[in-house]
Amino acid sequence: MYTSGSTGEPKGVRVTHGALINYVWWARTEHGGNQPVSFPFYSSFGFDLTVTSIFVPLVSGGTVVVYPEPEGTDLSVRDVFTDDMVDVVKLTPSHLALLEPALLATERIRTLILGGEDLKTSVAKAAVAASGGRLELVNEYGPTEATVGCMIHRFDPEHDRHASVPLGRPAANTSIYLLDEQLRPVPTGVVGELCIGGEGVAAGYLGRPELTDARFVPDPFVPGGRLYRTGDLARWRAPGDLEFLGRADDQVKVRGFRIELGEVEAALGRHPAISESVVSVVESETERTAVATSVRHCVRCGLASNHPDSNLDDEMVCRPCRFYDEHRDHAAAYFGVPADMRAFFPPDRPRNAAGQDCMMLLSGGKDSTYALYQLVEMGLTPLVFSLDNGFISEGAKANIRRAVDDLGLELAWGTTAAMDAIFADSLDRFSNVCQGCFKTIFTLALNVARDRGLETLVTGLSRGQIFETRLADLFRIGITDPEDVDRSILDARRAYHQVDDAVRRSLDTGIFDDDTAFTEIRVLDFYRYHDVGLDDVYGFLDGRAPWVRPADTGRSTNCLINNTGIYVHTRERGFHNYALPYSWDVRLGHKTREAALAELDDEIDVTQVRGVLGQIGYQVKTADEGAALRGRQQRLVGYYVAGEAEVSAAEVRRHLGAHLPDYMVPSYLVRLDAMPLTVNGKVDRRALPDPRHLGRADAAGFEAPRTPVEEHLAAIWQEVLGLEKVGIHDPFIELGGDSILNIQIVAKAKTRGLEFTPKQLFDAATIAVLAPVVAWTRAAEQPLPVPHTAAGDVDAFAEAGLDREELAELLEIFGEGE
């Protein structure tokens, strides 16, 4: 029997006669009580709903009432209810939602079997109410690969209160499991993939051995048995109470957040007036920079031409070098001198009970080791914090222990069992392992610093890393004053630690729920205040510290997984992830061009890398796939049906905001009169309207700006976020906003006389909420009036903030008409 499932691509499912007998004999008891029972046959032969409608009545000694095969999307199921000549009707939830309430007031039809889609509680309740309580609704879950049906739940209007009707209990000779990626059972409340074992499992797909091997796997719990991996997600609410949560392939990533579309649909379904809901995604192309096919290198810093920021000019100088030429003075003003750092540690500085006055993050690498020794020479007594991420080389660990012992300091090791998941998440989001590792270090270290009463945390980030990750973007948008830079970095750090990723889901991040961590603990970058070249670092370590370059890490000096990140980034993004920070080290005088290029010449053991990728459960994308992912922005779309009720998109948005985090609320909300259906009665997702072709008023409850401040804010948001139109109630995060775009909006607004902080923007979320707190310091940005006389020109323009004398002078020169 052919099925397209959720992908739309037909697959021939080889269902055995034994599996068919197992299902039909069980369904005969469940739906007919071993008595003769009558079913209608009204749908296409190609739909597995017909298996129930033909074989169950025949083996029970009952009858099949045959209706003409529908043409197109004609709903001949209406005729079934109008005729009222059968006992049991099997149909899809979408078909049921389309039936007029009057059709459900039947005399003979007593049972409805719902299958093929998620059965929403709102739809089930409405049907029972329309029948006056006479109809019994049965939710029968099961893919064709498990022979039509494998779980059953009889709907109870009094007790079934969740958004979707439960899936219920297994069919006869059927085993139901919720498993993780390694086919291990997940605990109650945890989302897992629904896997089916037992007599109903099909023999595989016709002519598709690879797909068969992927979906029909050995049963780890029954020797010789087989499981079908459905790709459906669910969780146990309680023993025997299984909640359907949509498709695994319905898991999407929007602005770095993983989202289960089924969870958003469930929240939509909780609105009392919404009878049906579907959540999908749309993608918009964003500007992409082409990668050069032949690699050349900047004559100054060595940045390769395949880096998207390079843009080598006719003199073979890269864009970042030209940019740095314009901002040398700003960089010099930001980077301090050792005396500036010493000022943070006066003689009467606070110490904890152990006599420590700060925390130093030590990776075992050359930069952090050098910084640690310099802190001690300054007279400080740091608590040393190192992360054992499961891949720290033995050479790096030995360096850490030798340095701590040599200096007589205390070492605190941080660790978490979630590192594999964090690394996989970091690779998925950024194509490198460092992002996840850095965030883990800061999360664990700040918690330890707070517990140990330490007010300062010192990092060993190089000046190149500082410039690449912080200063370049801020300078580019006009934030150059050191105090403004520090405030912006702090705001970005707050937003960074509140992003819902593997770190936030796996570690104790309560310290970041408010500003506690950032007001109690100061973060100092050692190399912001110490300008030290690579040769000086190596010279000091050779003569003063027991540091030995590890021989077991390739190019990296401390971490065995680093080559994995380099390999993945090069494959997926098309360029080396250390290329840009190393080029900044060259510009800032910390490396020579030749040394930077030499460090980028990696010798990567691909076999070892693949072993690491297998351990953490990450599959590398191709370069084309990586480019495609970077070139698209995904937006959520919520479609809903609300009958005749007055339910605006704005009301739906408020409802969702009360049940979901901001990033899960759809950017577009589209009200439909009815869901489009396939010929088999399932929602036809391909027929859903594209919200980008609807007006914002139709798609998202658009409301235009009402005041000059709102007009300017909307224009700035449109420019920075790349949108054609922004309404005053459109949430910043939903429109694609993040911490960097936040800073860009704040900076651009400042140049136009509108002042507010990144935190105010994040807190407000919408233009309507932000506008009242904006300080408008330049009246010149008001829409200028159209004056009628020369005197009027001078007065009107002067009121707008322009110089009266200059305007009068210009009028004399050019005349009133010009």
mmCIF file with all atom_site columns, C-alpha atoms in Angstrom, residues 652-662 665:
data_model
loop_
_atom_site.group_PDB
_atom_site.id
_atom_site.type_symbol
_atom_site.label_atom_id
_atom_site.label_alt_id
_atom_site.label_comp_id
_atom_site.label_asym_id
_atom_site.label_entity_id
_atom_site.label_seq_id
_atom_site.pdbx_PDB_ins_code
_atom_site.Cartn_x
_atom_site.Cartn_y
_atom_site.Cartn_z
_atom_site.occupancy
_atom_site.B_iso_or_equiv
_atom_site.pdbx_formal_charge
_atom_site.auth_seq_id
_atom_site.auth_comp_id
_atom_site.auth_asym_id
_atom_site.auth_atom_id
_atom_site.pdbx_PDB_model_num
ATOM 1  C CA . VAL A 1 652 ? -4.174 35.089 19.111 1.00 0.00 ? 652 VAL A CA 1
ATOM 2  C CA . ARG A 1 653 ? -0.708 36.581 19.546 1.00 0.00 ? 653 ARG A CA 1
ATOM 3  C CA . ARG A 1 654 ? -1.515 37.603 23.121 1.00 0.00 ? 654 ARG A CA 1
ATOM 4  C CA . HIS A 1 655 ? -2.886 34.124 23.810 1.00 0.00 ? 655 HIS A CA 1
ATOM 5  C CA . LEU A 1 656 ? 0.261  32.464 22.479 1.00 0.00 ? 656 LEU A CA 1
ATOM 6  C CA . GLY A 1 657 ? 2.456  34.850 24.433 1.00 0.00 ? 657 GLY A CA 1
ATOM 7  C CA . ALA A 1 658 ? 0.844  33.595 27.636 1.00 0.00 ? 658 ALA A CA 1
ATOM 8  C CA . HIS A 1 659 ? 1.674  29.959 26.794 1.00 0.00 ? 659 HIS A CA 1
ATOM 9  C CA . LEU A 1 660 ? 4.920  30.079 24.816 1.00 0.00 ? 660 LEU A CA 1
ATOM 10 C CA . PRO A 1 661 ? 8.298  31.832 24.959 1.00 0.00 ? 661 PRO A CA 1
ATOM 11 C CA . ASP A 1 662 ? 8.596  34.772 22.563 1.00 0.00 ? 662 ASP A CA 1
ATOM 12 C CA . VAL A 1 665 ? 5.163  32.783 18.733 1.00 0.00 ? 665 VAL A CA 1
#
